Amino acid sequence: MALPPVGEYAFAYDIGTRALEDDPPNGYGLYRSSIYLQIRRAATALGYRREQYSIWQAVKPAAVVYAEFVNLLSQVQPAGVLPACLRRAEILHIPDQVKMILNQQMRLSGIYSPWCAGPTPAALVPPGMGGPFPPVPLPGVVLPAMPNMQPIAPWPNQGRQDTLFQGMRPSQGTWNTANYRA
């Protein structure tokens, strides 16, 4: 098998924490932080940068990334712990530096999550966001009456009905944020 040339590569791993942290005979009885710390120190010393919790990335030849990754994982102490607890090990090629990191788009208030989909702790709701919107009706589907939904977080314009919701529930009156308990 011919390996791709020098480029942006990453290695990723997934360690089974139950097998690592459970007491013997079901596991090693170790703290996972000690294992992750060993991997972090070795990967940083080899010139990798951390992209996510268990994904390390560098610009190197594919064969070098492969050899360093296998060597790094085999040196984790105590000996033999990683082969027994490893769930997944991958080497990824990132062609042409094209990255699709969707953190901001996927987070609450991003373009893919513009509102709360259900009950959300008020401290996790970004400023200016309201409560969940009603489900979008599908063609030919009759939905039951909308429940009396209250905003998850207080509206920034308290004291007046938000224009976004005018006409949605005329029989229910205005959205009442005064009774909301944060």
PDB file of C-alpha atoms in Angstrom:
ATOM      1  CA  MET A   1       0.000   0.000   0.000  1.00  0.00           C
ATOM      2  CA  ALA A   2       1.459   3.343  -1.037  1.00  0.00           C
ATOM      3  CA  LEU A   3       1.231   6.005   1.631  1.00  0.00           C
ATOM      4  CA  PRO A   4       0.284   9.583   0.738  1.00  0.00           C
ATOM      5  CA  PRO A   5       3.097  12.181   0.637  1.00  0.00           C
ATOM      6  CA  VAL A   6       4.017  14.822   3.188  1.00  0.00           C
ATOM      7  CA  GLY A   7       0.969  16.735   4.297  1.00  0.00           C
ATOM      8  CA  GLU A   8      -1.285  17.571   7.194  1.00  0.00           C
ATOM      9  CA  TYR A   9      -1.955  14.421   9.198  1.00  0.00           C
ATOM     10  CA  ALA A  10      -3.618  13.751  12.503  1.00  0.00           C
ATOM     11  CA  PHE A  11      -3.821  10.772  14.774  1.00  0.00           C
ATOM     12  CA  ALA A  12      -6.856  10.101  16.898  1.00  0.00           C
ATOM     13  CA  TYR A  13      -7.524   7.591  19.627  1.00  0.00           C
ATOM     14  CA  ASP A  14     -10.329   6.557  21.933  1.00  0.00           C
ATOM     15  CA  ILE A  15      -9.558   4.875  25.237  1.00  0.00           C
ATOM     16  CA  GLY A  16     -12.177   2.839  27.100  1.00  0.00           C
ATOM     17  CA  THR A  17     -12.370   4.565  30.458  1.00  0.00           C
ATOM     18  CA  ARG A  18     -14.224   1.749  32.222  1.00  0.00           C
ATOM     19  CA  ALA A  19     -11.429  -0.722  31.503  1.00  0.00           C
ATOM     20  CA  LEU A  20      -8.918   1.894  32.591  1.00  0.00           C
ATOM     21  CA  GLU A  21     -10.580   3.168  35.780  1.00  0.00           C
ATOM     22  CA  ASP A  22     -12.501   0.175  37.140  1.00  0.00           C
ATOM     23  CA  ASP A  23     -10.810  -1.734  39.934  1.00  0.00           C
ATOM     24  CA  PRO A  24      -9.260  -5.151  39.178  1.00  0.00           C
ATOM     25  CA  PRO A  25     -10.328  -7.681  37.947  1.00  0.00           C
ATOM     26  CA  ASN A  26     -12.575  -5.555  35.682  1.00  0.00           C
ATOM     27  CA  GLY A  27      -9.986  -2.887  34.933  1.00  0.00           C
ATOM     28  CA  TYR A  28      -6.618  -1.420  35.805  1.00  0.00           C
ATOM     29  CA  GLY A  29      -7.779   0.933  38.559  1.00  0.00           C
ATOM     30  CA  LEU A  30      -5.854   3.872  37.043  1.00  0.00           C
ATOM     31  CA  TYR A  31      -6.713   7.527  36.653  1.00  0.00           C
ATOM     32  CA  ARG A  32      -7.306   8.311  32.986  1.00  0.00           C
ATOM     33  CA  SER A  33      -5.633  11.695  33.413  1.00  0.00           C
ATOM     34  CA  SER A  34      -2.271   9.991  33.965  1.00  0.00           C
ATOM     35  CA  ILE A  35      -2.586   8.118  30.651  1.00  0.00           C
ATOM     36  CA  TYR A  36      -3.727  11.198  28.720  1.00  0.00           C
ATOM     37  CA  LEU A  37      -0.895  13.214  30.274  1.00  0.00           C
ATOM     38  CA  GLN A  38       1.683  10.698  29.024  1.00  0.00           C
ATOM     39  CA  ILE A  39       0.218  10.861  25.517  1.00  0.00           C
ATOM     40  CA  ARG A  40       0.087  14.672  25.618  1.00  0.00           C
ATOM     41  CA  ARG A  41       3.705  15.027  26.687  1.00  0.00           C
ATOM     42  CA  ALA A  42       4.947  12.581  24.057  1.00  0.00           C
ATOM     43  CA  ALA A  43       2.856  14.097  21.232  1.00  0.00           C
ATOM     44  CA  THR A  44       3.935  17.646  22.111  1.00  0.00           C
ATOM     45  CA  ALA A  45       7.596  16.587  22.228  1.00  0.00           C
ATOM     46  CA  LEU A  46       7.214  15.092  18.730  1.00  0.00           C
ATOM     47  CA  GLY A  47       5.857  18.383  17.346  1.00  0.00           C
ATOM     48  CA  TYR A  48       2.127  17.632  17.239  1.00  0.00           C
ATOM     49  CA  ARG A  49      -0.500  20.187  18.201  1.00  0.00           C
ATOM     50  CA  ARG A  50      -3.719  19.296  19.922  1.00  0.00           C
ATOM     51  CA  GLU A  51      -6.803  19.871  17.770  1.00  0.00           C
ATOM     52  CA  GLN A  52      -9.347  18.160  20.005  1.00  0.00           C
ATOM     53  CA  TYR A  53      -9.291  16.144  23.217  1.00  0.00           C
ATOM     54  CA  SER A  54      -7.740  13.068  21.609  1.00  0.00           C
ATOM     55  CA  ILE A  55      -6.762  14.329  18.146  1.00  0.00           C
ATOM     56  CA  TRP A  56      -3.196  15.503  17.500  1.00  0.00           C
ATOM     57  CA  GLN A  57      -2.118  17.064  14.213  1.00  0.00           C
ATOM     58  CA  ALA A  58       1.176  17.876  12.413  1.00  0.00           C
ATOM     59  CA  VAL A  59       2.662  18.418   8.954  1.00  0.00           C
ATOM     60  CA  LYS A  60       4.834  15.353   8.367  1.00  0.00           C
ATOM     61  CA  PRO A  61       5.181  12.417   5.971  1.00  0.00           C
ATOM     62  CA  ALA A  62       2.496   9.778   6.464  1.00  0.00           C
ATOM     63  CA  ALA A  63       5.032   7.064   7.279  1.00  0.00           C
ATOM     64  CA  VAL A  64       6.547   9.220  10.030  1.00  0.00           C
ATOM     65  CA  VAL A  65       3.135   9.939  11.568  1.00  0.00           C
ATOM     66  CA  TYR A  66       2.316   6.229  11.499  1.00  0.00           C
ATOM     67  CA  ALA A  67       5.623   5.203  13.092  1.00  0.00           C
ATOM     68  CA  GLU A  68       5.490   7.918  15.760  1.00  0.00           C
ATOM     69  CA  PHE A  69       1.882   7.133  16.657  1.00  0.00           C
ATOM     70  CA  VAL A  70       2.487   3.397  17.033  1.00  0.00           C
ATOM     71  CA  ASN A  71       5.668   4.039  19.030  1.00  0.00           C
ATOM     72  CA  LEU A  72       3.957   6.644  21.226  1.00  0.00           C
ATOM     73  CA  LEU A  73       1.074   4.326  22.088  1.00  0.00           C
ATOM     74  CA  SER A  74       3.398   1.404  22.834  1.00  0.00           C
ATOM     75  CA  GLN A  75       5.352   3.468  25.385  1.00  0.00           C
ATOM     76  CA  VAL A  76       2.398   4.367  27.626  1.00  0.00           C
ATOM     77  CA  GLN A  77       3.020   3.077  31.150  1.00  0.00           C
ATOM     78  CA  PRO A  78       2.148   0.747  32.784  1.00  0.00           C
ATOM     79  CA  ALA A  79       3.127  -1.527  29.915  1.00  0.00           C
ATOM     80  CA  GLY A  80       0.210  -3.254  28.225  1.00  0.00           C
ATOM     81  CA  VAL A  81      -2.485  -0.943  29.561  1.00  0.00           C
ATOM     82  CA  LEU A  82      -3.193   0.764  26.251  1.00  0.00           C
ATOM     83  CA  PRO A  83      -3.604  -2.352  24.080  1.00  0.00           C
ATOM     84  CA  ALA A  84      -6.160  -3.622  26.589  1.00  0.00           C
ATOM     85  CA  CYS A  85      -8.083  -0.323  26.852  1.00  0.00           C
ATOM     86  CA  LEU A  86      -7.755   1.125  23.339  1.00  0.00           C
ATOM     87  CA  ARG A  87     -11.073   1.285  21.496  1.00  0.00           C
ATOM     88  CA  ARG A  88     -10.029   3.188  18.382  1.00  0.00           C
ATOM     89  CA  ALA A  89      -6.816   4.398  16.783  1.00  0.00           C
ATOM     90  CA  GLU A  90      -6.856   6.323  13.501  1.00  0.00           C
ATOM     91  CA  ILE A  91      -4.490   8.276  11.299  1.00  0.00           C
ATOM     92  CA  LEU A  92      -6.240  10.951   9.270  1.00  0.00           C
ATOM     93  CA  HIS A  93      -5.024  12.812   6.182  1.00  0.00           C
ATOM     94  CA  ILE A  94      -6.281  16.376   5.855  1.00  0.00           C
ATOM     95  CA  PRO A  95      -5.908  17.226   2.157  1.00  0.00           C
ATOM     96  CA  ASP A  96      -5.078  20.744   0.982  1.00  0.00           C
ATOM     97  CA  GLN A  97      -5.511  22.214   4.448  1.00  0.00           C
ATOM     98  CA  VAL A  98      -9.274  22.278   3.900  1.00  0.00           C
ATOM     99  CA  LYS A  99     -10.812  22.120   7.324  1.00  0.00           C
ATOM    100  CA  MET A 100     -14.455  22.200   8.188  1.00  0.00           C
ATOM    101  CA  ILE A 101     -14.497  23.063  11.850  1.00  0.00           C
ATOM    102  CA  LEU A 102     -18.105  23.733  12.735  1.00  0.00           C
ATOM    103  CA  ASN A 103     -17.803  24.607  16.417  1.00  0.00           C
ATOM    104  CA  GLN A 104     -19.449  28.037  16.229  1.00  0.00           C
ATOM    105  CA  GLN A 105     -22.098  26.966  13.711  1.00  0.00           C
ATOM    106  CA  MET A 106     -23.156  23.937  15.775  1.00  0.00           C
ATOM    107  CA  ARG A 107     -23.149  25.625  19.182  1.00  0.00           C
ATOM    108  CA  LEU A 108     -26.289  27.107  20.635  1.00  0.00           C
ATOM    109  CA  SER A 109     -27.129  30.360  18.784  1.00  0.00           C
ATOM    110  CA  GLY A 110     -25.114  29.252  15.716  1.00  0.00           C
ATOM    111  CA  ILE A 111     -26.690  28.868  12.288  1.00  0.00           C
ATOM    112  CA  TYR A 112     -27.516  25.178  12.872  1.00  0.00           C
ATOM    113  CA  SER A 113     -28.856  25.709  16.410  1.00  0.00           C
ATOM    114  CA  PRO A 114     -30.463  29.167  16.360  1.00  0.00           C
ATOM    115  CA  TRP A 115     -32.749  28.473  19.341  1.00  0.00           C
ATOM    116  CA  CYS A 116     -33.163  26.115  22.259  1.00  0.00           C
ATOM    117  CA  ALA A 117     -34.765  22.855  21.179  1.00  0.00           C
ATOM    118  CA  GLY A 118     -36.031  22.083  24.663  1.00  0.00           C
ATOM    119  CA  PRO A 119     -35.433  22.895  28.318  1.00  0.00           C
ATOM    120  CA  THR A 120     -31.932  24.344  28.669  1.00  0.00           C
ATOM    121  CA  PRO A 121     -30.274  25.632  31.845  1.00  0.00           C
ATOM    122  CA  ALA A 122     -30.424  29.431  31.760  1.00  0.00           C
ATOM    123  CA  ALA A 123     -26.668  29.796  32.359  1.00  0.00           C
ATOM    124  CA  LEU A 124     -25.963  27.879  29.123  1.00  0.00           C
ATOM    125  CA  VAL A 125     -28.194  30.070  26.956  1.00  0.00           C
ATOM    126  CA  PRO A 126     -26.300  32.841  25.102  1.00  0.00           C
ATOM    127  CA  PRO A 127     -27.576  36.399  25.656  1.00  0.00           C
ATOM    128  CA  GLY A 128     -30.461  37.440  23.428  1.00  0.00           C
ATOM    129  CA  MET A 129     -31.834  33.959  22.772  1.00  0.00           C
ATOM    130  CA  GLY A 130     -35.417  33.063  23.440  1.00  0.00           C
ATOM    131  CA  GLY A 131     -37.266  29.861  24.112  1.00  0.00           C
ATOM    132  CA  PRO A 132     -37.900  26.927  21.838  1.00  0.00           C
ATOM    133  CA  PHE A 133     -39.757  27.529  18.628  1.00  0.00           C
ATOM    134  CA  PRO A 134     -42.730  25.347  17.689  1.00  0.00           C
ATOM    135  CA  PRO A 135     -42.058  22.345  15.454  1.00  0.00           C
ATOM    136  CA  VAL A 136     -42.317  23.001  11.741  1.00  0.00           C
ATOM    137  CA  PRO A 137     -45.469  21.286  10.428  1.00  0.00           C
ATOM    138  CA  LEU A 138     -44.951  18.827   7.614  1.00  0.00           C
ATOM    139  CA  PRO A 139     -47.263  18.948   4.579  1.00  0.00           C
ATOM    140  CA  GLY A 140     -50.445  17.012   5.259  1.00  0.00           C
ATOM    141  CA  VAL A 141     -49.689  16.512   8.965  1.00  0.00           C
ATOM    142  CA  VAL A 142     -52.090  17.890  11.561  1.00  0.00           C
ATOM    143  CA  LEU A 143     -50.295  18.844  14.747  1.00  0.00           C
ATOM    144  CA  PRO A 144     -51.969  19.149  18.150  1.00  0.00           C
ATOM    145  CA  ALA A 145     -52.464  22.585  19.682  1.00  0.00           C
ATOM    146  CA  MET A 146     -49.251  24.234  20.752  1.00  0.00           C
ATOM    147  CA  PRO A 147     -48.518  23.953  24.474  1.00  0.00           C
ATOM    148  CA  ASN A 148     -48.131  27.035  26.628  1.00  0.00           C
ATOM    149  CA  MET A 149     -44.366  27.392  26.173  1.00  0.00           C
ATOM    150  CA  GLN A 150     -42.378  29.873  28.225  1.00  0.00           C
ATOM    151  CA  PRO A 151     -38.980  31.204  27.173  1.00  0.00           C
ATOM    152  CA  ILE A 152     -35.993  29.305  28.486  1.00  0.00           C
ATOM    153  CA  ALA A 153     -34.030  32.489  29.208  1.00  0.00           C
ATOM    154  CA  PRO A 154     -35.399  35.978  29.861  1.00  0.00           C
ATOM    155  CA  TRP A 155     -35.861  38.113  26.770  1.00  0.00           C
ATOM    156  CA  PRO A 156     -33.578  41.125  26.378  1.00  0.00           C
ATOM    157  CA  ASN A 157     -36.659  43.285  25.690  1.00  0.00           C
ATOM    158  CA  GLN A 158     -38.748  42.354  28.725  1.00  0.00           C
ATOM    159  CA  GLY A 159     -41.991  44.202  29.213  1.00  0.00           C
ATOM    160  CA  ARG A 160     -43.307  44.023  25.661  1.00  0.00           C
ATOM    161  CA  GLN A 161     -44.333  41.247  23.339  1.00  0.00           C
ATOM    162  CA  ASP A 162     -41.540  40.267  20.985  1.00  0.00           C
ATOM    163  CA  THR A 163     -42.497  40.999  17.394  1.00  0.00           C
ATOM    164  CA  LEU A 164     -41.151  37.613  16.338  1.00  0.00           C
ATOM    165  CA  PHE A 165     -44.022  35.894  18.127  1.00  0.00           C
ATOM    166  CA  GLN A 166     -46.874  38.239  17.208  1.00  0.00           C
ATOM    167  CA  GLY A 167     -49.740  36.356  15.649  1.00  0.00           C
ATOM    168  CA  MET A 168     -48.422  32.929  16.588  1.00  0.00           C
ATOM    169  CA  ARG A 169     -50.714  32.367  19.543  1.00  0.00           C
ATOM    170  CA  PRO A 170     -53.406  35.027  19.614  1.00  0.00           C
ATOM    171  CA  SER A 171     -55.557  33.115  22.095  1.00  0.00           C
ATOM    172  CA  GLN A 172     -52.700  32.849  24.587  1.00  0.00           C
ATOM    173  CA  GLY A 173     -51.910  36.568  24.851  1.00  0.00           C
ATOM    174  CA  THR A 174     -48.358  37.815  25.269  1.00  0.00           C
ATOM    175  CA  TRP A 175     -45.335  35.847  26.392  1.00  0.00           C
ATOM    176  CA  ASN A 176     -45.011  36.280  30.120  1.00  0.00           C
ATOM    177  CA  THR A 177     -41.415  36.347  31.345  1.00  0.00           C
ATOM    178  CA  ALA A 178     -42.323  37.715  34.771  1.00  0.00           C
ATOM    179  CA  ASN A 179     -43.175  34.237  36.112  1.00  0.00           C
ATOM    180  CA  TYR A 180     -40.052  32.642  34.706  1.00  0.00           C
ATOM    181  CA  ARG A 181     -37.785  31.118  37.333  1.00  0.00           C
ATOM    182  CA  ALA A 182     -34.162  31.125  36.178  1.00  0.00           C
TER     183      ALA A 182
END
